[in-house]
Short mmCIF file of C-alpha atoms and ligand atoms in Angstrom, two decimals:
data_model
loop_
_atom_site.label_atom_id
_atom_site.label_comp_id
_atom_site.label_asym_id
_atom_site.label_seq_id
_atom_site.Cartn_x
_atom_site.Cartn_y
_atom_site.Cartn_z
CA MET A 1 -18.09 67.28 26.06
CA ASP A 2 -17.36 70.93 26.61
CA ILE A 3 -16.43 73.21 23.73
CA VAL A 4 -12.63 72.63 24.25
CA GLY A 5 -13.29 68.97 24.11
CA PHE A 6 -15.59 68.72 21.34
CA SER A 7 -13.29 71.02 19.15
CA SER A 8 -10.01 68.70 20.15
CA PHE A 9 -12.17 65.79 19.11
CA LEU A 10 -12.94 67.42 15.84
CA SER A 11 -9.46 68.10 14.94
CA PHE A 12 -8.09 64.53 16.02
CA ASN A 13 -10.85 63.23 13.67
CA THR A 14 -10.03 65.57 11.06
CA VAL A 15 -6.32 64.67 11.24
CA THR A 16 -7.41 61.28 11.31
CA VAL A 17 -9.55 61.42 8.16
CA ALA A 18 -6.75 63.44 6.46
CA ILE A 19 -4.14 61.03 7.15
CA ALA A 20 -6.57 58.02 5.90
CA VAL A 21 -6.93 59.99 2.72
CA VAL A 22 -3.31 60.67 1.96
CA LEU A 23 -2.45 56.87 2.57
CA LEU A 24 -5.48 56.02 0.34
CA ILE A 25 -4.20 58.05 -2.39
CA LEU A 26 -0.68 56.70 -2.06
CA VAL A 27 -1.99 53.27 -1.97
CA VAL A 28 -4.15 53.92 -4.95
CA SER A 29 -1.43 55.59 -7.04
CA ARG A 30 1.03 52.76 -6.17
CA SER A 31 -1.35 50.30 -7.32
CA LEU A 32 -1.98 52.24 -10.78
CA GLN A 33 1.91 52.98 -11.00
CA ASN A 34 3.70 51.07 -14.09
CA PRO A 35 7.22 51.24 -13.66
CA ALA A 36 9.09 52.07 -16.66
CA ASN A 37 9.64 49.25 -18.92
CA VAL A 38 7.73 46.69 -17.33
CA PRO A 39 6.06 44.10 -19.61
CA PRO A 40 2.97 45.59 -21.15
CA GLY A 41 -0.51 44.80 -20.23
CA PRO A 42 -3.88 46.02 -18.96
CA THR A 43 -4.06 48.96 -16.73
CA GLY A 44 -6.60 47.42 -14.25
CA TYR A 45 -8.47 49.08 -11.57
CA PRO A 46 -6.86 50.80 -8.30
CA ILE A 47 -6.07 48.41 -5.58
CA ILE A 48 -7.37 45.29 -7.33
CA GLY A 49 -5.78 45.55 -10.40
CA CYS A 50 -6.94 43.31 -13.01
CA LEU A 51 -8.48 40.74 -10.74
CA PRO A 52 -11.83 41.26 -12.38
CA LEU A 53 -10.50 40.42 -15.69
CA ILE A 54 -9.80 36.81 -14.69
CA ARG A 55 -12.49 36.38 -11.95
CA ASN A 56 -15.01 33.74 -13.13
CA ARG A 57 -13.29 33.54 -16.30
CA ASN A 58 -11.10 31.05 -18.20
CA ILE A 59 -7.95 32.43 -17.15
CA LEU A 60 -6.09 30.39 -20.17
CA GLU A 61 -8.75 32.18 -22.92
CA VAL A 62 -7.76 35.61 -20.97
CA PHE A 63 -4.06 34.78 -21.25
CA ARG A 64 -4.75 33.98 -25.09
CA GLU A 65 -6.13 37.19 -25.87
CA LEU A 66 -3.20 39.25 -23.90
CA ARG A 67 -0.56 37.57 -25.55
CA LYS A 68 -2.39 38.57 -29.12
CA GLN A 69 -2.59 42.12 -27.69
CA TYR A 70 0.56 42.50 -25.75
CA GLY A 71 3.06 39.94 -27.13
CA ASP A 72 4.97 36.94 -25.72
CA VAL A 73 5.77 38.52 -22.48
CA PHE A 74 3.00 40.70 -20.74
CA SER A 75 2.22 41.39 -17.12
CA LEU A 76 -0.93 42.69 -15.09
CA LYS A 77 -1.27 43.66 -11.56
CA LEU A 78 -3.30 41.29 -9.27
CA GLY A 79 -3.82 43.05 -5.99
CA LEU A 80 -0.41 44.47 -5.09
CA ASN A 81 1.55 41.89 -7.09
CA ARG A 82 2.57 41.94 -10.44
CA MET A 83 2.37 39.03 -12.54
CA VAL A 84 4.47 38.42 -15.65
CA VAL A 85 3.10 35.72 -18.07
CA VAL A 86 5.78 34.17 -20.41
CA ASN A 87 4.27 32.55 -23.46
CA GLY A 88 5.85 30.62 -26.40
CA SER A 89 8.48 28.19 -26.67
CA GLU A 90 11.20 30.91 -27.43
CA ALA A 91 10.47 33.28 -24.68
CA LEU A 92 10.25 30.23 -22.00
CA ARG A 93 13.57 28.52 -23.12
CA GLU A 94 15.03 31.85 -23.13
CA ALA A 95 14.00 32.67 -19.54
CA PHE A 96 13.53 29.47 -17.55
CA VAL A 97 16.55 27.47 -19.58
CA LYS A 98 18.94 30.02 -20.61
CA ARG A 99 18.43 32.28 -17.50
CA ALA A 100 17.56 29.82 -15.08
CA ASP A 101 19.96 31.48 -12.28
CA GLU A 102 17.15 34.26 -12.56
CA PHE A 103 14.20 32.67 -13.12
CA SER A 104 14.22 29.88 -10.84
CA ASP A 105 12.93 31.15 -7.36
CA ARG A 106 9.62 30.67 -5.95
CA PRO A 107 7.26 33.38 -4.54
CA ALA A 108 7.58 33.80 -0.71
CA SER A 109 4.37 33.00 1.01
CA PHE A 110 3.44 32.90 4.68
CA ILE A 111 2.53 29.26 4.32
CA ILE A 112 6.19 28.52 3.41
CA ARG A 113 7.59 30.83 6.11
CA ASP A 114 5.34 30.32 8.95
CA ILE A 115 4.03 26.66 8.66
CA PHE A 116 7.11 25.10 6.56
CA LYS A 117 9.72 27.16 8.44
CA ASN A 118 11.02 27.73 5.19
CA ARG A 119 12.06 24.28 4.56
CA GLY A 120 11.29 21.97 1.76
CA ILE A 121 11.41 21.79 -2.13
CA GLY A 122 8.91 24.74 -2.37
CA THR A 123 11.70 27.35 -0.96
CA SER A 124 14.30 29.29 -2.99
CA GLY A 125 18.23 29.63 -3.19
CA GLU A 126 20.70 27.38 -1.76
CA HIS A 127 18.21 25.45 0.47
CA TRP A 128 16.23 24.69 -2.45
CA LYS A 129 18.82 23.68 -4.52
CA HIS A 130 20.51 21.44 -1.84
CA THR A 131 16.99 19.88 -0.63
CA ARG A 132 16.09 19.13 -4.48
CA THR A 133 19.52 17.58 -5.36
CA PHE A 134 19.73 15.28 -2.28
CA SER A 135 15.90 14.22 -2.78
CA LEU A 136 16.45 13.40 -6.71
CA SER A 137 19.52 11.49 -6.00
CA THR A 138 17.96 9.47 -3.10
CA LEU A 139 14.69 8.87 -5.31
CA ARG A 140 16.96 7.56 -8.02
CA ASN A 141 18.51 5.32 -5.56
CA PHE A 142 15.35 3.84 -5.18
CA GLY A 143 14.61 3.35 -8.61
CA PHE A 144 12.89 6.26 -9.74
CA GLY A 145 12.69 5.37 -13.80
CA ARG A 146 14.45 2.26 -12.71
CA ARG A 147 13.13 -1.80 -12.54
CA SER A 148 13.63 -1.90 -8.68
CA LEU A 149 10.73 0.37 -8.07
CA GLU A 150 8.63 -1.37 -10.93
CA SER A 151 7.82 -4.30 -9.05
CA ARG A 152 6.29 -2.16 -5.99
CA ILE A 153 4.23 0.08 -8.59
CA GLN A 154 3.22 -3.33 -9.95
CA GLU A 155 1.87 -4.49 -6.81
CA GLU A 156 -0.07 -1.41 -6.18
CA VAL A 157 -1.26 -1.83 -9.88
CA THR A 158 -2.71 -5.40 -9.03
CA SER A 159 -4.56 -4.12 -5.87
CA TYR A 160 -5.87 -1.19 -7.78
CA LEU A 161 -7.15 -3.59 -10.61
CA ASP A 162 -8.62 -6.10 -8.02
CA ALA A 163 -10.48 -3.25 -6.51
CA ILE A 164 -11.96 -2.08 -9.74
CA GLU A 165 -13.03 -5.64 -10.93
CA LYS A 166 -14.95 -6.18 -7.42
CA LEU A 167 -17.35 -3.39 -8.90
CA ASN A 168 -18.61 -5.63 -11.68
CA GLY A 169 -18.44 -3.43 -14.45
CA LYS A 170 -21.19 -1.13 -12.86
CA PRO A 171 -21.06 2.73 -13.17
CA HIS A 172 -18.42 4.07 -10.83
CA ASP A 173 -16.24 7.30 -10.25
CA LEU A 174 -12.66 5.75 -10.26
CA LYS A 175 -11.42 8.96 -8.58
CA ASP A 176 -10.82 8.18 -4.87
CA LEU A 177 -9.19 4.50 -5.83
CA THR A 178 -6.97 6.25 -8.35
CA VAL A 179 -5.71 9.05 -6.01
CA GLN A 180 -5.32 6.09 -3.25
CA ALA A 181 -3.24 3.75 -5.53
CA ILE A 182 -1.17 6.46 -6.56
CA SER A 183 -0.50 8.20 -3.23
CA ASN A 184 0.46 4.43 -2.11
CA ASN A 185 3.49 4.85 -4.35
CA ILE A 186 4.48 7.65 -2.67
CA CYS A 187 3.92 5.92 0.67
CA SER A 188 5.92 3.01 -0.58
CA ILE A 189 8.72 5.31 -1.44
CA THR A 190 8.83 7.39 1.41
CA PHE A 191 7.47 5.48 4.55
CA GLY A 192 8.35 2.02 3.06
CA ASN A 193 4.63 0.80 3.27
CA ARG A 194 1.35 1.07 1.48
CA PHE A 195 -1.86 1.20 3.19
CA GLU A 196 -5.11 -0.96 2.48
CA TYR A 197 -7.68 1.49 0.70
CA THR A 198 -10.09 0.87 3.38
CA ASP A 199 -7.48 2.16 6.32
CA GLU A 200 -8.98 4.95 7.92
CA GLU A 201 -6.04 7.10 8.53
CA PHE A 202 -5.01 6.68 4.92
CA LYS A 203 -8.57 7.73 3.93
CA ARG A 204 -8.35 10.87 6.04
CA LEU A 205 -4.92 11.68 4.53
CA ILE A 206 -6.39 11.33 0.91
CA SER A 207 -9.20 13.87 1.95
CA LEU A 208 -6.65 16.31 3.41
CA PHE A 209 -4.64 16.45 -0.12
CA ALA A 210 -7.95 16.71 -2.22
CA GLU A 211 -9.07 19.42 -0.01
CA ASN A 212 -5.84 21.41 -0.48
CA PHE A 213 -6.27 20.67 -3.93
CA ARG A 214 -9.49 22.40 -4.03
CA LEU A 215 -8.63 25.43 -2.14
CA ASN A 216 -5.33 26.14 -3.74
CA THR A 217 -6.14 28.15 -6.85
CA VAL A 218 -3.87 30.47 -9.18
CA GLY A 219 -6.12 33.42 -8.91
CA GLY A 220 -6.81 32.78 -5.15
CA SER A 221 -7.69 35.89 -3.39
CA THR A 222 -4.94 35.30 -0.60
CA ARG A 223 -2.37 35.20 -3.17
CA SER A 224 -3.12 38.69 -4.59
CA PHE A 225 -3.83 40.08 -0.92
CA PRO A 226 -1.72 38.10 1.71
CA TRP A 227 -3.11 40.41 4.53
CA LEU A 228 -6.61 38.85 4.04
CA ARG A 229 -5.46 35.94 6.12
CA HIS A 230 -5.76 38.36 8.89
CA LEU A 231 -9.29 39.12 8.98
CA PRO A 232 -11.77 37.45 11.28
CA GLY A 233 -13.95 34.52 9.94
CA ASN A 234 -12.88 32.28 7.50
CA TYR A 235 -13.93 33.65 4.35
CA PHE A 236 -10.95 33.19 2.21
CA ASN A 237 -10.19 29.31 3.52
CA VAL A 238 -6.82 30.59 4.68
CA GLN A 239 -7.04 29.11 8.24
CA LYS A 240 -8.48 25.77 6.55
CA GLN A 241 -5.47 25.67 4.30
CA VAL A 242 -2.98 26.10 7.40
CA LYS A 243 -5.26 23.36 9.29
CA ILE A 244 -4.72 21.12 6.38
CA PHE A 245 -0.86 21.45 6.30
CA LYS A 246 -0.55 21.08 9.96
CA GLU A 247 -2.37 18.00 9.88
CA ILE A 248 -0.59 16.69 6.99
CA ILE A 249 2.73 17.77 8.64
CA GLY A 250 1.77 16.03 12.02
CA PHE A 251 0.93 12.71 10.13
CA VAL A 252 4.28 12.79 8.46
CA ALA A 253 6.25 13.45 11.62
CA GLU A 254 4.79 10.67 13.47
CA ARG A 255 6.20 8.48 10.55
CA VAL A 256 9.72 10.20 10.87
CA SER A 257 9.39 9.50 14.64
CA GLU A 258 8.53 5.73 14.24
CA HIS A 259 11.54 5.58 11.51
CA ARG A 260 14.02 7.12 13.98
CA ILE A 261 13.39 4.23 16.70
CA SER A 262 13.58 1.55 14.33
CA LEU A 263 16.47 3.19 12.15
CA ASP A 264 19.30 0.83 10.99
CA GLU A 265 22.11 2.70 9.40
CA ASN A 266 23.14 -0.19 7.52
CA SER A 267 19.87 -1.16 5.84
CA GLU A 268 18.01 1.99 4.33
CA ARG A 269 14.79 0.99 3.70
CA ASP A 270 13.02 4.30 2.44
CA PHE A 271 13.26 7.83 1.70
CA ILE A 272 12.82 9.10 5.47
CA ASP A 273 15.76 6.53 6.45
CA ALA A 274 18.20 8.21 3.95
CA PHE A 275 17.30 11.61 5.49
CA LEU A 276 17.91 10.49 8.98
CA ILE A 277 20.98 8.62 8.36
CA GLN A 278 22.54 11.97 6.89
CA GLN A 279 20.96 13.64 10.10
CA LYS A 280 22.93 11.35 12.32
CA LYS A 281 26.08 12.23 10.43
CA ARG A 282 25.51 15.99 10.19
CA GLY A 283 23.35 16.50 13.50
CA GLN A 284 20.02 18.29 14.01
CA ASP A 285 21.36 21.82 13.47
CA ASP A 286 21.91 21.33 9.85
CA PRO A 287 18.76 22.78 7.96
CA LEU A 288 19.16 20.13 5.14
CA PHE A 289 18.59 17.32 7.54
CA ASP A 290 16.58 18.61 10.36
CA ASP A 291 13.29 17.07 11.13
CA MET A 292 11.18 19.72 9.41
CA ASN A 293 13.12 19.71 6.38
CA ILE A 294 12.46 15.89 6.23
CA THR A 295 8.95 16.42 7.11
CA VAL A 296 8.05 19.32 4.55
CA THR A 297 10.00 17.43 1.81
CA VAL A 298 8.05 14.19 2.15
CA MET A 299 4.93 16.47 2.41
CA ASN A 300 5.99 18.21 -0.70
CA LEU A 301 6.18 14.89 -2.74
CA PHE A 302 2.69 13.93 -1.60
CA VAL A 303 1.11 17.19 -2.57
CA ALA A 304 2.81 17.38 -6.18
CA GLY A 305 2.94 13.77 -6.83
CA THR A 306 -0.63 12.19 -5.69
CA ASP A 307 -3.35 14.29 -7.42
CA THR A 308 -1.08 15.12 -10.23
CA THR A 309 -0.75 11.70 -11.73
CA ALA A 310 -4.15 10.62 -10.63
CA THR A 311 -5.87 13.38 -12.45
CA MET A 312 -3.88 12.60 -15.56
CA ILE A 313 -5.07 8.92 -15.47
CA ARG A 314 -8.63 10.30 -15.08
CA TRP A 315 -7.99 12.19 -18.37
CA ALA A 316 -6.81 9.20 -19.95
CA ILE A 317 -9.68 7.11 -19.06
CA LEU A 318 -11.95 10.02 -20.33
CA TYR A 319 -10.62 9.98 -23.78
CA LEU A 320 -10.50 6.34 -23.92
CA ILE A 321 -14.30 6.64 -23.34
CA HIS A 322 -14.86 9.21 -25.71
CA ASN A 323 -12.65 7.49 -28.59
CA LYS A 324 -13.29 3.75 -28.87
CA PRO A 325 -11.14 3.27 -31.79
CA ILE A 326 -8.21 4.57 -30.18
CA GLN A 327 -8.74 2.32 -27.03
CA ASP A 328 -9.14 -0.75 -29.33
CA LYS A 329 -5.99 0.18 -31.23
CA LEU A 330 -4.05 0.64 -27.79
CA ARG A 331 -5.35 -2.77 -26.90
CA GLN A 332 -4.32 -4.28 -30.00
CA GLU A 333 -0.45 -3.06 -29.50
CA ILE A 334 -0.71 -4.42 -25.72
CA MET A 335 -2.18 -7.63 -26.54
CA THR A 336 0.69 -8.24 -29.59
CA VAL A 337 3.79 -6.90 -27.04
CA VAL A 338 2.49 -8.33 -23.83
CA GLY A 339 -0.23 -10.83 -24.00
CA THR A 340 -2.37 -11.67 -21.19
CA SER A 341 -0.27 -13.90 -19.18
CA ARG A 342 1.62 -11.23 -17.21
CA LEU A 343 1.48 -7.58 -16.20
CA PRO A 344 2.91 -5.23 -18.84
CA SER A 345 6.39 -4.13 -17.89
CA LEU A 346 9.14 -0.94 -18.57
CA ALA A 347 10.79 -3.20 -20.79
CA ASP A 348 7.71 -3.31 -23.26
CA LYS A 349 7.70 0.33 -23.36
CA THR A 350 10.05 0.43 -26.50
CA ASP A 351 7.90 -1.67 -28.43
CA MET A 352 4.70 0.42 -27.91
CA PRO A 353 4.77 3.66 -30.01
CA TYR A 354 1.14 3.96 -30.08
CA TYR A 355 0.76 3.80 -26.32
CA GLU A 356 3.63 6.41 -26.33
CA ALA A 357 1.74 8.65 -28.83
CA PHE A 358 -1.43 8.30 -26.76
CA ILE A 359 0.18 9.24 -23.56
CA THR A 360 1.74 12.30 -25.01
CA GLU A 361 -1.53 13.27 -26.41
CA VAL A 362 -3.09 12.92 -22.94
CA LEU A 363 -0.34 14.85 -21.31
CA ARG A 364 -0.97 17.71 -23.90
CA VAL A 365 -5.04 17.94 -24.02
CA GLY A 366 -5.10 16.88 -20.24
CA ASN A 367 -2.96 19.94 -19.59
CA ILE A 368 -3.26 19.53 -15.93
CA ALA A 369 -0.56 22.25 -15.24
CA PRO A 370 -1.27 24.79 -17.81
CA LEU A 371 0.34 27.67 -15.89
CA SER A 372 2.85 25.23 -14.34
CA VAL A 373 3.81 26.27 -10.76
CA PRO A 374 4.30 30.12 -10.23
CA HIS A 375 7.92 31.29 -10.19
CA ALA A 376 9.16 34.61 -8.72
CA ALA A 377 11.75 37.47 -9.51
CA LYS A 378 13.96 37.58 -6.46
CA LYS A 379 15.62 41.16 -7.82
CA ASP A 380 14.74 43.21 -11.11
CA ILE A 381 15.37 41.13 -14.03
CA GLN A 382 16.40 42.74 -17.49
CA PHE A 383 14.90 40.70 -19.97
CA ARG A 384 14.46 41.37 -23.58
CA ASP A 385 13.85 45.06 -23.46
CA MET A 386 11.69 44.94 -20.53
CA VAL A 387 12.30 45.04 -16.59
CA ILE A 388 10.45 42.47 -14.57
CA PRO A 389 10.43 44.00 -11.31
CA LYS A 390 11.55 42.57 -8.05
CA ARG A 391 9.00 40.30 -6.44
CA SER A 392 7.05 39.79 -9.48
CA ILE A 393 5.20 36.49 -9.84
CA ILE A 394 6.36 34.82 -13.02
CA LEU A 395 4.18 32.09 -14.79
CA PRO A 396 5.58 29.74 -17.27
CA ASN A 397 2.33 29.37 -19.69
CA LEU A 398 3.01 26.13 -20.67
CA ASP A 399 -0.72 25.90 -22.56
CA SER A 400 0.66 28.64 -24.89
CA VAL A 401 3.01 25.86 -26.32
CA MET A 402 0.80 22.84 -26.03
CA SER A 403 -2.57 24.69 -27.43
CA ASP A 404 -0.52 26.41 -30.18
CA PRO A 405 -2.09 25.80 -33.54
CA GLU A 406 1.07 26.40 -35.28
CA LEU A 407 2.52 23.49 -33.55
CA PHE A 408 -0.48 21.29 -33.03
CA GLU A 409 -3.25 21.38 -36.03
CA ASP A 410 -6.77 21.46 -34.45
CA PRO A 411 -5.16 21.77 -30.79
CA ASP A 412 -8.40 20.99 -29.20
CA GLU A 413 -8.75 17.35 -30.80
CA PHE A 414 -7.38 14.28 -29.26
CA ARG A 415 -5.47 12.94 -31.83
CA PRO A 416 -2.52 10.55 -30.75
CA GLU A 417 -1.44 10.09 -34.65
CA ARG A 418 -0.17 13.53 -34.60
CA PHE A 419 3.07 12.14 -32.82
CA LEU A 420 3.70 9.32 -35.31
CA GLY A 421 5.64 9.50 -38.68
CA GLN A 422 4.93 7.50 -41.52
CA ASP A 423 7.14 4.62 -39.96
CA GLY A 424 4.77 4.45 -37.13
CA LYS A 425 7.49 6.07 -34.81
CA LEU A 426 7.65 8.98 -32.68
CA ASN A 427 7.98 12.11 -35.20
CA GLY A 428 9.62 14.55 -32.93
CA LYS A 429 6.64 16.88 -32.13
CA GLU A 430 6.42 15.23 -28.63
CA LYS A 431 9.40 17.67 -27.61
CA ASN A 432 6.73 20.39 -27.77
CA VAL A 433 4.54 18.90 -25.05
CA ILE A 434 6.18 20.47 -22.02
CA ALA A 435 3.60 18.95 -19.43
CA PHE A 436 6.34 18.88 -16.78
CA SER A 437 7.69 22.23 -17.51
CA LEU A 438 11.16 23.09 -18.27
CA GLY A 439 14.41 24.39 -16.80
CA ARG A 440 15.88 23.98 -13.04
CA ARG A 441 12.37 23.63 -11.53
CA VAL A 442 11.19 21.07 -14.26
CA CYS A 443 9.21 18.54 -12.45
CA LEU A 444 11.24 16.41 -10.01
CA GLY A 445 8.81 13.44 -10.13
CA GLU A 446 8.78 13.00 -14.21
CA SER A 447 10.14 9.86 -14.77
CA LEU A 448 8.09 8.37 -11.66
CA ALA A 449 4.92 9.84 -13.15
CA ARG A 450 6.05 8.37 -16.74
CA MET A 451 6.35 4.92 -14.96
CA GLU A 452 3.07 5.15 -13.27
CA LEU A 453 1.44 6.09 -16.15
CA PHE A 454 2.51 3.43 -18.53
CA LEU A 455 2.05 0.31 -15.75
CA PHE A 456 -1.11 1.73 -14.92
CA MET A 457 -2.65 2.47 -17.89
CA THR A 458 -1.44 -0.33 -20.00
CA SER A 459 -2.49 -3.02 -17.19
CA LEU A 460 -6.00 -1.33 -17.05
CA LEU A 461 -6.74 -1.62 -20.79
CA GLN A 462 -4.95 -5.36 -20.62
CA ARG A 463 -7.97 -6.39 -18.05
CA PHE A 464 -11.00 -4.04 -18.92
CA GLU A 465 -12.77 -2.23 -21.29
CA PHE A 466 -13.85 1.31 -20.62
CA LEU A 467 -17.48 2.38 -21.40
CA PRO A 468 -19.56 5.58 -20.63
CA GLU A 469 -22.08 5.27 -17.64
CA SER A 470 -24.92 4.49 -20.55
CA PRO A 471 -24.35 4.26 -24.05
CA ASN A 472 -25.57 7.50 -24.93
CA LYS A 473 -24.29 9.58 -22.00
CA LEU A 474 -20.59 10.50 -22.64
CA PRO A 475 -19.06 12.19 -19.69
CA SER A 476 -18.19 15.97 -20.08
CA LEU A 477 -14.93 16.82 -21.15
CA ASP A 478 -15.09 20.28 -19.64
CA SER A 479 -12.50 21.18 -17.01
CA THR A 480 -12.08 22.65 -13.51
CA LEU A 481 -9.27 24.79 -12.70
CA GLY A 482 -7.82 24.58 -8.91
CA LEU A 483 -4.44 23.75 -8.30
CA ALA A 484 -4.45 21.57 -11.51
CA ARG A 485 -6.73 21.51 -14.34
CA ALA A 486 -9.02 18.42 -13.83
CA ALA A 487 -11.84 16.78 -15.38
CA LYS A 488 -15.22 17.12 -14.00
CA ASP A 489 -16.14 14.41 -11.54
CA TYR A 490 -17.36 11.29 -13.82
CA SER A 491 -18.59 7.53 -13.72
CA CYS A 492 -17.63 4.92 -16.10
CA ARG A 493 -18.02 1.45 -16.56
CA ALA A 494 -14.85 -0.53 -16.47
CA VAL A 495 -15.94 -4.18 -17.78
CA LYS A 496 -13.73 -7.03 -17.38
CA LEU A 497 -12.63 -8.57 -20.71
CA GLN A 498 -13.08 -12.39 -21.32
C1 HEM B 501 1.63 13.62 -14.71
C2 HEM B 501 1.97 14.18 -13.78
C3 HEM B 501 2.71 15.23 -13.38
C4 HEM B 501 3.15 16.30 -13.86
C5 HEM B 501 2.19 17.07 -15.22
C6 HEM B 501 3.74 17.08 -13.26
C7 HEM B 501 4.12 18.59 -13.54
C8 HEM B 501 4.85 19.53 -12.70
C9 HEM B 501 5.17 20.81 -12.86
C10 HEM B 501 4.59 21.55 -14.25
C11 HEM B 501 5.66 21.24 -12.05
C12 HEM B 501 6.33 22.82 -11.89
C13 HEM B 501 7.69 23.05 -12.42
C14 HEM B 501 7.93 24.44 -12.57
O1 HEM B 501 8.03 25.13 -11.63
O2 HEM B 501 8.15 25.09 -13.59
C15 HEM B 501 6.38 20.11 -10.98
C16 HEM B 501 6.80 20.40 -10.12
C17 HEM B 501 7.22 19.29 -9.11
N1 HEM B 501 6.76 18.08 -9.11
FE1 HEM B 501 5.51 17.38 -10.65
N2 HEM B 501 4.08 16.71 -12.09
C18 HEM B 501 3.62 15.25 -11.89
C19 HEM B 501 3.71 14.37 -11.36
C20 HEM B 501 5.05 14.34 -10.21
C21 HEM B 501 5.26 13.21 -9.08
C22 HEM B 501 4.73 11.81 -9.41
C23 HEM B 501 6.08 13.73 -8.11
C24 HEM B 501 6.68 12.96 -7.27
C25 HEM B 501 7.21 12.92 -6.73
C26 HEM B 501 6.25 15.17 -8.65
C27 HEM B 501 7.05 16.16 -7.83
C28 HEM B 501 6.98 17.25 -8.40
C29 HEM B 501 7.93 18.31 -7.38
C30 HEM B 501 8.53 17.84 -5.91
C31 HEM B 501 8.10 19.75 -8.08
C32 HEM B 501 8.54 20.90 -7.59
C33 HEM B 501 10.04 21.13 -8.21
C34 HEM B 501 10.69 22.06 -7.60
O3 HEM B 501 10.15 23.22 -7.26
O4 HEM B 501 11.88 22.07 -7.63
N3 HEM B 501 5.25 15.51 -9.90
N4 HEM B 501 5.44 19.42 -11.61
#
């Protein structure tokens, strides 16, 4: 290189470095900027924000400390995202119920945009509103919360209990069986059929849900730095997640094609048929009823409705093992109201206040969605005397209500009696158990989940006694927090009652 070439090379590099430094300063200063009036919170570090504050720590504990320091609505930067956390009944209701128009959107994500093509219940705005309304009314027609669905669930309960009975009271982790049984309820509603627990295709589907559940975390790196997905390699599991979703979508799409071939417009068999009949009327171009919206919506029901209820059943069994007197009292109620000659049915529920108190306490302490599912601000929101900036992620901190010692004395203790008055009936405190969230995005499957929990738990208690693996080895009550707060894996013995 001659001297001219060298000097131009040098000046080119000087310019490049200068541009890089200016860009870096801009990014750093932007990441440290706190626009006026944003909800208060810790400052954090350049670029990464407050990630170190929550990384490898119990995020719920961190949020409890931040609430004490900054009040009911605080915010923190995670990467380039601002996360606003809403705490306590009053602020939660003010935001998500009274001001639902502004607080009901979901964050945009490349998975929703690129993989789901902006379809399904995870979207925002008009598309979400119509898809949710159509889904909910279709599910109601199929008996959500009604008797007609009851017999389908009871059929599944029978298969589930028979499979457990075959274990002969030996120590076993009931996780896979429970996920399969609960998933089969969604299969019955959406596909019109259940699968045998040994079916290989079904087992594969279940393992995909489990993997998605494990990979998808609230503090996950790619939520804070979406561009990490462009890096080579698969350090942040993004490609893995995309692959999982594509495979689930492929599975559901096949079922949609099969349904189309055998569709009879005068005889609606299931959820997919209901969509396809509308598609025939309105044409494939209507984004509410095109194949992608059917497929992604069905997938949403599986993802939202399988591991959630199954995780809650695992918490319920865990607390039964830890609290033998509570288990005995519940069984006593079942024996008095139902006996042993038939399965418990929904009509029994009103006569079983102790069950209601028990399951309410499981929903509270199990606390499987302590931060609900993230919401987002689609524009600047003026809230109290603060501004929640456009594109902020908004977390309804349900845990701040359900673990509040002012509302629930000794909140860490498992005590169903706290929900019962002197007359043995519910005392009203159950209203503060907001495990299904609140407002317009409230869990779409709440009545199905409550139905499943009742039919599964009472039938389990009617047939089995639940014991720890060995008399002096109680399973841990510790949890892991992925997409949901789940009990760590544990084995137990389900011994058939004589
Ligand atoms: C014990 C079991 C369950 C719990 C604790 C639970 C809890 C929740 C929570 C906290 C949300 C987020 C609400 C928000 O954004 O603020 C949610 C949303 C949702 N849940 Fe559930 N859920 C359960 C079972 C089910 C079941 C069985 C289904 C089945 C269909 C289901 C379907 C959905 C759907 C589709 C959404 C999204 C609603 C929307 O974005 O409009 N869930 N659930």
